[in-house]
Short mmCIF file of C-alpha atoms and ligand atoms in Angstrom, two decimals:
data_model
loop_
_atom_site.label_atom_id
_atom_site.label_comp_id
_atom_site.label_asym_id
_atom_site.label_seq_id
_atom_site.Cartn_x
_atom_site.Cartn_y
_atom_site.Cartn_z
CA UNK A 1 0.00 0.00 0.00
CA UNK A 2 1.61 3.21 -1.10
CA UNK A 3 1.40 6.82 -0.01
CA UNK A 4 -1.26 7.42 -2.93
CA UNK A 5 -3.33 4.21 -1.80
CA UNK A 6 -3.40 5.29 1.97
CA UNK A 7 -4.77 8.69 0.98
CA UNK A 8 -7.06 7.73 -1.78
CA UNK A 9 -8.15 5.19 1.25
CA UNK A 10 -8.95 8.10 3.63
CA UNK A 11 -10.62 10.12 1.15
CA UNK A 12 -12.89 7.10 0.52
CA UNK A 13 -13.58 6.91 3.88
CA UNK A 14 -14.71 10.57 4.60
CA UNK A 15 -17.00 10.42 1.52
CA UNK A 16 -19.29 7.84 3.79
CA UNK A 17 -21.52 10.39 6.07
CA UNK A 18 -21.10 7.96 8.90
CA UNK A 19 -22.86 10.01 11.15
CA UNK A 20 -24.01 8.53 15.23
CA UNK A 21 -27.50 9.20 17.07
CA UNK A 22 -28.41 8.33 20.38
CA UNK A 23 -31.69 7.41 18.41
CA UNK A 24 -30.93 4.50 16.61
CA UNK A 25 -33.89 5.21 14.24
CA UNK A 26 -31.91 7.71 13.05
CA UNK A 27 -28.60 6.36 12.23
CA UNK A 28 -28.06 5.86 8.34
CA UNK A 29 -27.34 1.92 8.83
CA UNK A 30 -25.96 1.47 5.14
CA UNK A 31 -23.61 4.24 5.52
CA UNK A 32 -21.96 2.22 8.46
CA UNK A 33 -22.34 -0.85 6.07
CA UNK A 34 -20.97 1.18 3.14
CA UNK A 35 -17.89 1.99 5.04
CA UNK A 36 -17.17 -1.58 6.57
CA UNK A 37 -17.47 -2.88 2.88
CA UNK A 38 -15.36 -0.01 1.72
CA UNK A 39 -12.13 -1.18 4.76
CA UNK A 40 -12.44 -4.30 3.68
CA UNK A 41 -11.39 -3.12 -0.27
CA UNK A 42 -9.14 -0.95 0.63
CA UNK A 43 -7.45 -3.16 3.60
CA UNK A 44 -7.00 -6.78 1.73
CA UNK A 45 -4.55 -8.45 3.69
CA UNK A 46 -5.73 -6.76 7.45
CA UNK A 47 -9.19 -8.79 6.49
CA UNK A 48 -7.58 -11.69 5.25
CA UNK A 49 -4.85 -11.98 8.34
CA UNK A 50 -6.46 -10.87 10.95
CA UNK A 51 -9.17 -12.37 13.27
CA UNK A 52 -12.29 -10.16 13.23
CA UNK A 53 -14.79 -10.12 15.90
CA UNK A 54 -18.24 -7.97 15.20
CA UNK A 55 -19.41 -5.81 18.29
CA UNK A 56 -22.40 -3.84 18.79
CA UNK A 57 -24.03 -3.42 14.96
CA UNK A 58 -20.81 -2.04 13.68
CA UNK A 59 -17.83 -2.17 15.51
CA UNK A 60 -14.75 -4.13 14.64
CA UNK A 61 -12.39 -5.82 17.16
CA UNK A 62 -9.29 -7.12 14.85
CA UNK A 63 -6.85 -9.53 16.21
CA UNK A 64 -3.59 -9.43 15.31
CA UNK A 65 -1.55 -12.80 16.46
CA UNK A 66 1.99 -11.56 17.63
CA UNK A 67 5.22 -13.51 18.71
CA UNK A 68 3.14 -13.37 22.34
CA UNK A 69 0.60 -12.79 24.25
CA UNK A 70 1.94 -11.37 27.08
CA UNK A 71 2.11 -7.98 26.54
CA UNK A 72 -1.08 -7.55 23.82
CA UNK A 73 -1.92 -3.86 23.50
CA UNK A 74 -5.03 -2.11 22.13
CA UNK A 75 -4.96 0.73 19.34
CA UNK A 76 -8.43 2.15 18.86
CA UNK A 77 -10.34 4.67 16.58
CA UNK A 78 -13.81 5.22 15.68
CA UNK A 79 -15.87 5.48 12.31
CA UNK A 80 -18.34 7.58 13.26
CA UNK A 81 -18.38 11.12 12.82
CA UNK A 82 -20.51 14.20 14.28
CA UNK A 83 -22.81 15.90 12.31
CA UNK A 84 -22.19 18.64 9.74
CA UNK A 85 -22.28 22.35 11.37
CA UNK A 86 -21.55 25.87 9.64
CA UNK A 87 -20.47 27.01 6.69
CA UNK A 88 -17.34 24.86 5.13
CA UNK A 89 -14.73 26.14 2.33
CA UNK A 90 -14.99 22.34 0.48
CA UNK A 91 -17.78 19.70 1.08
CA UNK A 92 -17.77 17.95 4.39
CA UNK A 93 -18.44 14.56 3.08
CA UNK A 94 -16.35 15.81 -0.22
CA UNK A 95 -13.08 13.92 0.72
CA UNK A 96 -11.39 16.82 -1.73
CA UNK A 97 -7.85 17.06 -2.02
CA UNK A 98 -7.07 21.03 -1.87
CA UNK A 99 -3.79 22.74 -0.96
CA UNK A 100 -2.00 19.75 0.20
CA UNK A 101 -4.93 18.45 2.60
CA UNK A 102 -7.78 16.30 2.69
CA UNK A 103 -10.91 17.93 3.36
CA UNK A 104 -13.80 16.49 5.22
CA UNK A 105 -15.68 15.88 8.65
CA UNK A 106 -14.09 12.97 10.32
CA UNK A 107 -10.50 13.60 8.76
CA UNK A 108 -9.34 14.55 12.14
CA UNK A 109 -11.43 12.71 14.33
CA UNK A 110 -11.30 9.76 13.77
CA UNK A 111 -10.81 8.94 10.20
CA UNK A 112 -7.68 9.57 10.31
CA UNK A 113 -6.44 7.39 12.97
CA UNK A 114 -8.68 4.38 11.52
CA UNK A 115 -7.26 5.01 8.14
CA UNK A 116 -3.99 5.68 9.49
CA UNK A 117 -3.62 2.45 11.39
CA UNK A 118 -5.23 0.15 8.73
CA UNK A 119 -2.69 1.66 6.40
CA UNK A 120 -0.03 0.44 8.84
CA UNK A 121 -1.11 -2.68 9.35
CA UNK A 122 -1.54 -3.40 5.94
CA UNK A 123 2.01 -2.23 5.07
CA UNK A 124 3.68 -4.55 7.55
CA UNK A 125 1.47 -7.62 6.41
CA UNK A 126 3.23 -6.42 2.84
CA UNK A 127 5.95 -6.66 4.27
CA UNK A 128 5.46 -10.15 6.41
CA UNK A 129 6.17 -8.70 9.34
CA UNK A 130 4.83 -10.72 12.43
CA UNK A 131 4.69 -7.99 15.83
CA UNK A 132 5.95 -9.34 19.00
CA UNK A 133 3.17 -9.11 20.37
CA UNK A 134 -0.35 -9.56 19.95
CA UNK A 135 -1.87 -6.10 18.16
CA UNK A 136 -6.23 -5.85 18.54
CA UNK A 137 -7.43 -2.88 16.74
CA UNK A 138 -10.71 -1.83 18.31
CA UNK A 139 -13.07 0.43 15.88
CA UNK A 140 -16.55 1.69 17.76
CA UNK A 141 -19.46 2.66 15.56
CA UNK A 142 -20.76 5.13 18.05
CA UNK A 143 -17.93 7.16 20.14
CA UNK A 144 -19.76 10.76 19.56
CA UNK A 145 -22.80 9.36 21.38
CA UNK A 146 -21.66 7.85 24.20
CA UNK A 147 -22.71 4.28 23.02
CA UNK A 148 -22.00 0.96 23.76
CA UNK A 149 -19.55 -0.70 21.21
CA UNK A 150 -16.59 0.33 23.56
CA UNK A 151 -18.33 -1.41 26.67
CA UNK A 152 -18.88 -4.53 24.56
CA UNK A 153 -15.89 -4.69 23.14
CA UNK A 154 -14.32 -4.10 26.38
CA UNK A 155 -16.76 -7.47 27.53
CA UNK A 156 -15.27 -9.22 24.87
CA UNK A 157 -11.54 -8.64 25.66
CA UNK A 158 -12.36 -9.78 29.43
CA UNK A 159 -14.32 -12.83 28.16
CA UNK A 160 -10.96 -13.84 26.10
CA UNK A 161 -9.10 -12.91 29.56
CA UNK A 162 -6.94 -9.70 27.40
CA UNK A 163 -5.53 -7.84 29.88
CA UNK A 164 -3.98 -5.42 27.56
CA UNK A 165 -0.44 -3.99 28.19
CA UNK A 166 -1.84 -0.89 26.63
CA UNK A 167 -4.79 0.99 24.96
CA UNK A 168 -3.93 3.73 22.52
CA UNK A 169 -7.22 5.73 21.22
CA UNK A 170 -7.32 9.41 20.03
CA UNK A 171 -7.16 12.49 22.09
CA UNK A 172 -3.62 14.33 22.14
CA UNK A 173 -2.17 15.30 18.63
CA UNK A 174 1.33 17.21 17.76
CA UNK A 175 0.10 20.40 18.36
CA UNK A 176 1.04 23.46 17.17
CA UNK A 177 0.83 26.87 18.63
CA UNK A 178 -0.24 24.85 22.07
CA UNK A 179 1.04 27.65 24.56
CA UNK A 180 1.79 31.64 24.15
CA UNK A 181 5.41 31.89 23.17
CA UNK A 182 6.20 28.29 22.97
CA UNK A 183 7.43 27.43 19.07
CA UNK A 184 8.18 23.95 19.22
CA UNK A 185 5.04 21.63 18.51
CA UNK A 186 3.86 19.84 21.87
CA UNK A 187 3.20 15.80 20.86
CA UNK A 188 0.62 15.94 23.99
CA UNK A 189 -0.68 12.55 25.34
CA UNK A 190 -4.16 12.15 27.00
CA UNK A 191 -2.65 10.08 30.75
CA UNK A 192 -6.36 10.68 32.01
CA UNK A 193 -9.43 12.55 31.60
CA UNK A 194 -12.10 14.59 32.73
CA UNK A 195 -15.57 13.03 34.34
CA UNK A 196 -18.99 13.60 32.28
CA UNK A 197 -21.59 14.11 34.67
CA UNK A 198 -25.25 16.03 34.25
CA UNK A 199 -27.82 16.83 36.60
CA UNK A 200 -31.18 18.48 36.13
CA UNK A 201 -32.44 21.24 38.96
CA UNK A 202 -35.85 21.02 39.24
CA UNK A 203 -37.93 23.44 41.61
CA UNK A 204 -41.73 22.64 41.93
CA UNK A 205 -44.69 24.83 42.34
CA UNK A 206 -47.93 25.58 42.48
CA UNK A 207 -48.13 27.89 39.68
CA UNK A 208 -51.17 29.77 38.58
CA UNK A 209 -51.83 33.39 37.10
CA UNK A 210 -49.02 35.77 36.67
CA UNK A 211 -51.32 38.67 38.14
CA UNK A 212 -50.24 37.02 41.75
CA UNK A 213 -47.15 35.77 41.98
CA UNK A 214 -46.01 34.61 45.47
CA UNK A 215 -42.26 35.91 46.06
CA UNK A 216 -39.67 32.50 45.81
CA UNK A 217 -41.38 30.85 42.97
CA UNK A 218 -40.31 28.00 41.11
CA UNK A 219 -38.10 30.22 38.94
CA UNK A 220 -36.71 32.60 41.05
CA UNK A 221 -35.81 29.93 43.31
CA UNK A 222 -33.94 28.25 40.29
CA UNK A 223 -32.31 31.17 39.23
CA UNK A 224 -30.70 31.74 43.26
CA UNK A 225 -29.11 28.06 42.76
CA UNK A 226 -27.72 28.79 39.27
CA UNK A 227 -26.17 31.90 40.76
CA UNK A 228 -24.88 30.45 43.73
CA UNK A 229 -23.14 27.55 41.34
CA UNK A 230 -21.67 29.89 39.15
CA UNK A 231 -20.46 32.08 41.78
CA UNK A 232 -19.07 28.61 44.39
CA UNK A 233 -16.51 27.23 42.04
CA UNK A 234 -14.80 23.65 43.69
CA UNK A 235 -11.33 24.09 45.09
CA UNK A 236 -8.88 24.48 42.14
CA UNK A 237 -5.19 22.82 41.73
CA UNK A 238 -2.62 21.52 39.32
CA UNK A 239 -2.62 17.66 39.00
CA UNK A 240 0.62 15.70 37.83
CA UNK A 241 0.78 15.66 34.68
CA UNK A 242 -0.25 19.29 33.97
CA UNK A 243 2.71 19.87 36.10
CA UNK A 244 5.12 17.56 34.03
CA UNK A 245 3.84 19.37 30.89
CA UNK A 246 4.07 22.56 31.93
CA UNK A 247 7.69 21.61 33.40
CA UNK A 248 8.47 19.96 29.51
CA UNK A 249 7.21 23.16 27.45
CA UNK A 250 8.69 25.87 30.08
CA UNK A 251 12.03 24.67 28.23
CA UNK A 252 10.96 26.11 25.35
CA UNK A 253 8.70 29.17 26.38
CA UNK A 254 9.38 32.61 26.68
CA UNK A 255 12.31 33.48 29.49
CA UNK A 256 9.91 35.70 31.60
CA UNK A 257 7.76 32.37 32.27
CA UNK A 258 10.44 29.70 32.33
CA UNK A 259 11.26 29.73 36.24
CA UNK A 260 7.05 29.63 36.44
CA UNK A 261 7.16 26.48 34.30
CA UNK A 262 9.87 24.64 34.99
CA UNK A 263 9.39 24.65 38.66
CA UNK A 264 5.96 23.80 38.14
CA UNK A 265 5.72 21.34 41.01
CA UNK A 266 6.98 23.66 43.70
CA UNK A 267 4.84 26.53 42.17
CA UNK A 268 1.76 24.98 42.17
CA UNK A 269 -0.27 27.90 44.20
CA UNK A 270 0.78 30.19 41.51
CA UNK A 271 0.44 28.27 38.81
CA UNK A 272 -2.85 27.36 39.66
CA UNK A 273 -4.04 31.08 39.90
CA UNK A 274 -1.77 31.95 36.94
CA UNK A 275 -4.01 29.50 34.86
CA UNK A 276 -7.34 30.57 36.65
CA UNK A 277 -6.61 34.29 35.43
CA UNK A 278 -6.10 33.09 31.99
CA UNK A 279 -9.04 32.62 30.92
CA UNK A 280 -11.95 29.54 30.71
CA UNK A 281 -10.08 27.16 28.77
CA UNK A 282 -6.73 27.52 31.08
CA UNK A 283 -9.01 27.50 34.47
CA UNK A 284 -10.80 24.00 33.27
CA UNK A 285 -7.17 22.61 33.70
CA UNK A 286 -7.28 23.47 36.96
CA UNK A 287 -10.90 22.19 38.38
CA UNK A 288 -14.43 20.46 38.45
CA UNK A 289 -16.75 22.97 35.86
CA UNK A 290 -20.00 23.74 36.20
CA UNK A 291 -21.82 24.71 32.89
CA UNK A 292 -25.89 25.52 33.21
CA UNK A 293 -27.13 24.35 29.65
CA UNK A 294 -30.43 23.94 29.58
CA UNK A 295 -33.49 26.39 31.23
CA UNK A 296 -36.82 25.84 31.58
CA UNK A 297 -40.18 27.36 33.02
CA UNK A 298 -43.33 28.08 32.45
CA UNK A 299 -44.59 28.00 28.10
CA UNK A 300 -46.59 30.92 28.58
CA UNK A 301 -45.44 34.59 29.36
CA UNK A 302 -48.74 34.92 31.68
CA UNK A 303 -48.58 31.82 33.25
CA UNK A 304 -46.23 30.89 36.82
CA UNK A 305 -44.44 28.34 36.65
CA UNK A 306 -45.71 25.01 38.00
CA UNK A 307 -41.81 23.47 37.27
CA UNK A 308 -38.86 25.19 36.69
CA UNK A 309 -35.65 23.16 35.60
CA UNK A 310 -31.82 23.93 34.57
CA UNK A 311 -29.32 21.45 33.16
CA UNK A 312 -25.69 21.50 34.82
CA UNK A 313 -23.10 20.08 32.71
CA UNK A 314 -20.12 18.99 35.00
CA UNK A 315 -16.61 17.97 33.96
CA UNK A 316 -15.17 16.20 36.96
CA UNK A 317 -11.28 17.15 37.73
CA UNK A 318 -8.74 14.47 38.32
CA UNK A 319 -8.74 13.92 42.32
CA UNK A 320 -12.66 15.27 42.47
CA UNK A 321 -15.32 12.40 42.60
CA UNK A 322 -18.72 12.36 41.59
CA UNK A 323 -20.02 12.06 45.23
CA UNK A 324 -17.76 14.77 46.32
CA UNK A 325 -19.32 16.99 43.50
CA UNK A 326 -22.87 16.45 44.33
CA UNK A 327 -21.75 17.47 47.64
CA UNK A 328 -20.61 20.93 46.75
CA UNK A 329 -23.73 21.16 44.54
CA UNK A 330 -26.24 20.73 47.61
CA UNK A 331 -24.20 22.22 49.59
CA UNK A 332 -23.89 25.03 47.28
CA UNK A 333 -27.61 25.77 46.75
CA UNK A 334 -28.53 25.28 50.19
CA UNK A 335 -32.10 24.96 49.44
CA UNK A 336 -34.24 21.30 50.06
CA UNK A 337 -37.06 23.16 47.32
CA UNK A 338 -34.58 22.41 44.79
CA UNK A 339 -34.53 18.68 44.12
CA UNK A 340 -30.99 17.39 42.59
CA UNK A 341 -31.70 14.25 40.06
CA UNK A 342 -28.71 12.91 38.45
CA UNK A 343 -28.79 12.56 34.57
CA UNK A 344 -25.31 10.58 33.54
CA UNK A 345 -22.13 10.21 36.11
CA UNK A 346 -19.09 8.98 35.24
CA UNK A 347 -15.89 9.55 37.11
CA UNK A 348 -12.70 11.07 36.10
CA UNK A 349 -10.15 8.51 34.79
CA UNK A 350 -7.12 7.30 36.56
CA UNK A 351 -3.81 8.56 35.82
CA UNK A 352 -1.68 6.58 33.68
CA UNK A 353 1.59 5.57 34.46
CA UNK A 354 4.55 6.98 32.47
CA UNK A 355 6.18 4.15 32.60
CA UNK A 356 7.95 2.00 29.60
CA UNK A 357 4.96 1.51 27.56
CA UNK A 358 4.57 5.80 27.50
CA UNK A 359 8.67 5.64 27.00
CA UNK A 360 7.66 3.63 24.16
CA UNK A 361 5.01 6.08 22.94
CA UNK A 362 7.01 9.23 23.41
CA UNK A 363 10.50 7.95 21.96
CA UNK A 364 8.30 6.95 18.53
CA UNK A 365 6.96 10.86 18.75
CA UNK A 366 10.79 11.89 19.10
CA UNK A 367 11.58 9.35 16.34
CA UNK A 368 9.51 10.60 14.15
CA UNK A 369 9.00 14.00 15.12
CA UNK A 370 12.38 15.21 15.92
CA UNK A 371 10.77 18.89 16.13
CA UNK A 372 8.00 18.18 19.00
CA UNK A 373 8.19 17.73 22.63
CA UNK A 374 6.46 14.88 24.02
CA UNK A 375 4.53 15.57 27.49
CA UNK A 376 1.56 14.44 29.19
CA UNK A 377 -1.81 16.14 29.94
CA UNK A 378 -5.34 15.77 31.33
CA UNK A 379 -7.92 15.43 28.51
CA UNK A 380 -11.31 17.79 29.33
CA UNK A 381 -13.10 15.85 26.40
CA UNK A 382 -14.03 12.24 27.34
CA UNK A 383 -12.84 9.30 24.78
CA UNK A 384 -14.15 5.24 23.97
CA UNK A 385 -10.96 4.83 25.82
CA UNK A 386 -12.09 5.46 29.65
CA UNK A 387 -14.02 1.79 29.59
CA UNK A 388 -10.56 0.33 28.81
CA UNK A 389 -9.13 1.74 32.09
CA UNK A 390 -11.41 -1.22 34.02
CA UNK A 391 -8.92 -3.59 32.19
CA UNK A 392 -5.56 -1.63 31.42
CA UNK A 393 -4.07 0.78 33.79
CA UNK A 394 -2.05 2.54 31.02
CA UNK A 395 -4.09 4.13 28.70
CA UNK A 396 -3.12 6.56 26.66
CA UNK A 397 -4.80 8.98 24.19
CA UNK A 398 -2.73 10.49 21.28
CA UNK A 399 -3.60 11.11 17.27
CA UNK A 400 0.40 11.11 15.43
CA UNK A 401 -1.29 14.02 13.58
CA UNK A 402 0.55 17.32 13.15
CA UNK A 403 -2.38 19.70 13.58
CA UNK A 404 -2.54 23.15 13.99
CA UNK A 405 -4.35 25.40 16.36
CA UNK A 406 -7.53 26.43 13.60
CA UNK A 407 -7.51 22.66 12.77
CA UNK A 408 -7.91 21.73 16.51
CA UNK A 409 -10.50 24.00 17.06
CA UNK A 410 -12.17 22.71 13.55
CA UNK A 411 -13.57 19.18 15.33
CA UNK A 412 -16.52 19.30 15.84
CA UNK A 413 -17.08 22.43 14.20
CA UNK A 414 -16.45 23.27 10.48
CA UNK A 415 -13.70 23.20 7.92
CA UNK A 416 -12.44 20.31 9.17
CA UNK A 417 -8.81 19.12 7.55
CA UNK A 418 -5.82 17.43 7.32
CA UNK A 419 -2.47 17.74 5.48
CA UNK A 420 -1.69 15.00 3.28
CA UNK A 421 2.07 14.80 5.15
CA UNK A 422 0.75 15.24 8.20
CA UNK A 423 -1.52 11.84 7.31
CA UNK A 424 1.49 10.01 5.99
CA UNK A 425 3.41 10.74 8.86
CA UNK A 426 1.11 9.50 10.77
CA UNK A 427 0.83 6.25 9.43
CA UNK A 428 4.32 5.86 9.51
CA UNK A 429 4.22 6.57 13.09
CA UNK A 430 1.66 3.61 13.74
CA UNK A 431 3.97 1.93 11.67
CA UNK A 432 6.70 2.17 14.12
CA UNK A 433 4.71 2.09 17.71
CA UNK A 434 4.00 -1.41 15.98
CA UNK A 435 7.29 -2.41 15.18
CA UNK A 436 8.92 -1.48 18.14
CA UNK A 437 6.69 -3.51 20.35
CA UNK A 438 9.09 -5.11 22.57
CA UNK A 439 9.41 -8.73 23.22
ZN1 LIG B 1 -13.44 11.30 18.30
#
C-alpha cells in the first residue's frame, strides 16, 4: 500500500456520512455498512490476516496474532463522525484534495487514525512482518454518542481474559501553537481525563396566574441556585501531569515564564491562579466545571411556573469524585425546594503511568518527530478509551497528527482538515509504535 493508496483510502472513507445518534432510528445503517465494505477493499490483507470479531451493529475488534501474548496492546479509533455544522470552504463529506490536505468531517477525528492504522497494518502484512506481540485494533461505531460498542468490546476482551499492556485511542495530537510563546510543537498525550456528569435542577410549584405571583417561585428559586453555582466554584489545583507538561514546554517558552514552568511542582499555588486568570479554557485545567445548559419554566409569558428546571453540565477534575461533586452542589444551593436528580455520572479517569509503555510512545513521537516535545496532559473531552481503564491501567490517548491550532479548534465544528504529510506521517508513526513492540 503506497502513499497514494493510503490517501485515496482516507478520502474514501470521509466520503461515507457515517454520522451517530443516540436514536438508533436515526442512524443511516448502510452508511456504516458502506464503510465496513469499503475497509475491507481498501485493507486486503488486514481482512484476510487478521481475526475479526463484530461488536455492537458495527464495531470491529481485529486480532492481530503476535510472537506473544503477554504484553497484547489495544490501538483504537472510531468510524463515526458528528454531524455537519456551519459554513465549510470544500464539502464535508467531499473527501477533496485542496492545498496539500484532505478535506472532510471525520478527517481529524477519527478517520484519520482508523485510516492511518489500517494503512499500517496493511504495510507490515506487505511486508510479512509478524509484531511481538499480539496487536487488537478496536473500531466503535458510536464514540460521539456515548454508546455501547466500547463497553462490549471491552466485555469481549475480558471474556478472552486480554488484559492489555496498553490501549492507545485518540485524544492528544502534535500540536502546534499549544502555549503563548512556545514554538516547538507539543506531541501531547491524554494520561487521564475529565468526568462527564449532568444533573437536572428542578424546583416545583404551584403555579397559577401571573397577576399574583407569590415571592420564591419555582423560577426565582432556580435562578438563586444557578447563581450560587456559578459564583461557588470547587477548590482548584494543578494535578501531575499538567505539572510535568508545563515543566516539559517551560524549556521552550518565553524566558519571563520559564522559572514559572519549569518549577511547576513547587509553584503549584501560583500556577494554579496563573491559569485561573487566563481565561476559561486555562481554568478547566485546573478544576471540576460547572456549565448551566439547559433552562426551563413556564410556556406561557402569563402563566407561573408550576416546574422550573436547569441542566448543569459537570466535567469532573482528576482527584474530584462524583459524590464529592454532588456534595458541593447541595451544599452550594442550600435549598431542600430544589430537588438534585442525576442525569449521567461517570468519574474522572485514573492517571496513567509513564512508565515503559509511554517511553515507548514518546521515543516513537521523538523518532519521528524530531521537532516536537512529548509531554503528558489531562484530557477535558471524554474518549471510547475510559471503559478500557477497568482492564488496562495505562491508557493513553494520542492522534500522530501534526495539527494546527484552527484545525484543533475545527472538530466538531467546520472546515475540518488534514495535510496530506501530516496523514502520511502519521501512518508511519503507527507503523513504528507497531514495530517497536518489545518482546
Ligand atoms: Zn473522536
Amino acid at each position: 500500500m503506497n502513499d497514494d493508496a493510503a490517501v485515496a483510502a482516507l478520502q474514501a472513507v470521509v466520503r461515507i456520512p457515517t454520522v451517530s445518534d443516540r436514536d438508533p432510528d436515526k442512524v443511516d445503517t448502510a452508511a456504516f455498512d458502506e464503510l465496513l465494505a469499503e475497509m475491507a477493499r481498501r485493507f486486503p490483507l488486514l481482512h484476510e490476516k487478521l481475526e475479526l470479531t463484530r461488536v455492537d451493529t458495527h464495531g470491529l475488534l481485529f486480532r492481530w496474532a503476535g510472537q506473544s501474548s503477554r504484553k497484547p496492546v489495544v490501538l483504537m479509533a472510531h468510524l463515526d463522525v458528528v454531524p455537519v455544522e456551519g459554513e465549510w470552504q470544500h464539502p464535508a463529506f467531499g473527501g477533496d484534495l485542496v492545498d496539500g490536505s484532505i478535506w472532510g468531517r471525520g478527517t481529524l477525528d477519527d478517520k484519520g487514525s482508523l485510516v492511518g492504522i489500517c494503512a499500517a497494518v496493511e504495510r507490515l502484512l506487505e511486508a510479512g512482518f509478524v509484531p511481538a506481540q499480539d496487536v487488537w485494533l478496536s473500531f466503535g461505531c458510536n464514540e460521539e454518542v456515548s454508546g455501547t460498542a466500547a463497553v462490549l468490546a471491552v466485555e469481549e476482551l475480558t471474556r478472552r481474559g486480554v488484559q492489555p499492556w496498553f490501549v492507545l485511542d485518540e485524544g492528544g495530537a502534535i500540536a502546534s501553537e499549544a502555549f503563548p510563546g512556545v514554538a516547538a510543537p507539543i506531541g501531547v498525550i491524554g494520561v487521564a481525563e475529565k468526568g462527564v456528569t449532568s444533573v437536572e435542577l428542578r424546583v416545583e410549584g404551584r403555579g397559577g396566574h401571573a397577576s399574583t405571583p407569590a415571592r420564591m417561585g419555582p423560577t426565582a428559586r432556580i435562578a438563586r441556585a444557578i447563581t450560587r453555582i456559578d459564583r461557588s466554584p470547587m477548590v482548584a489545583s494543578v494535578p501531575e501531569p499538567t505539572v510535568e507538561l508545563f515543566r516539559r514546554m517551560g524549556r521552550h517558552a518565553p524566558l519571563a515564564l520559564r522559572p514559572l514552568m519549569i518549577n511547576a511542582g513547587r509553584m503549584k499555588p501560583l500556577l494554579t491562579k496563573a491559569l485561573i486568570a487566563a481565561g476559561p479554557e486555562p481554568a478547566a485545567m485546573t478544576r471540576t466545571t460547572f456549565a448551566i445548559t439547559t433552562l426551563s419554566g413556564s410556556p406561557a409569558l402569563n402563566v407561573i411556573a408550576a416546574t422550573a428546571k436547569a441542566g448543569v453540565n459537570i466535567r469532573i477534575m482528576v482527584g474530584d469524585t462524583v459524590a464529592g461533586v454532588l456534595e458541593h452542589v447541595r451544599k452550594t444551593i442550600n435549598d431542600d425546594q430544589v430537588h438534585i436528580d442525576v442525569v449521567e455520572q461517570n468519574e474522572p479517569s485514573p492517571i496513567s503511568p509513564m512508565d515503559e509503555a509511554f517511553a515507548l510512545v514518546e521515543s516513537t513521537i521523538t523518532e519521528l518527530f524530531p521537532d516536537a516535545v512529548p509531554a503528558p496532559y489531562v484530557m477535558m473531552a471524554a474518549t471510547d478509551s475510559r471503559f478500557f481503564t477497568t482492564i488496562c491501567p495505562r491508557v493513553y490517548r494520542f492522534a500522530p497528527f501534526r495539527m494546527t491550532k484552527a484545525q484543533r479548534e475545527s472538530i466538531h465544528s467546520y472546515d475540518e482538515h488534514l495535510g496530506v504529510d501530516a496523514f502520511l506521517d502519521g501512518v508511519r508513526w503507527y507503523r513504528r509504535l507497531i514495530e517497536r513492540l518489545p518482546a
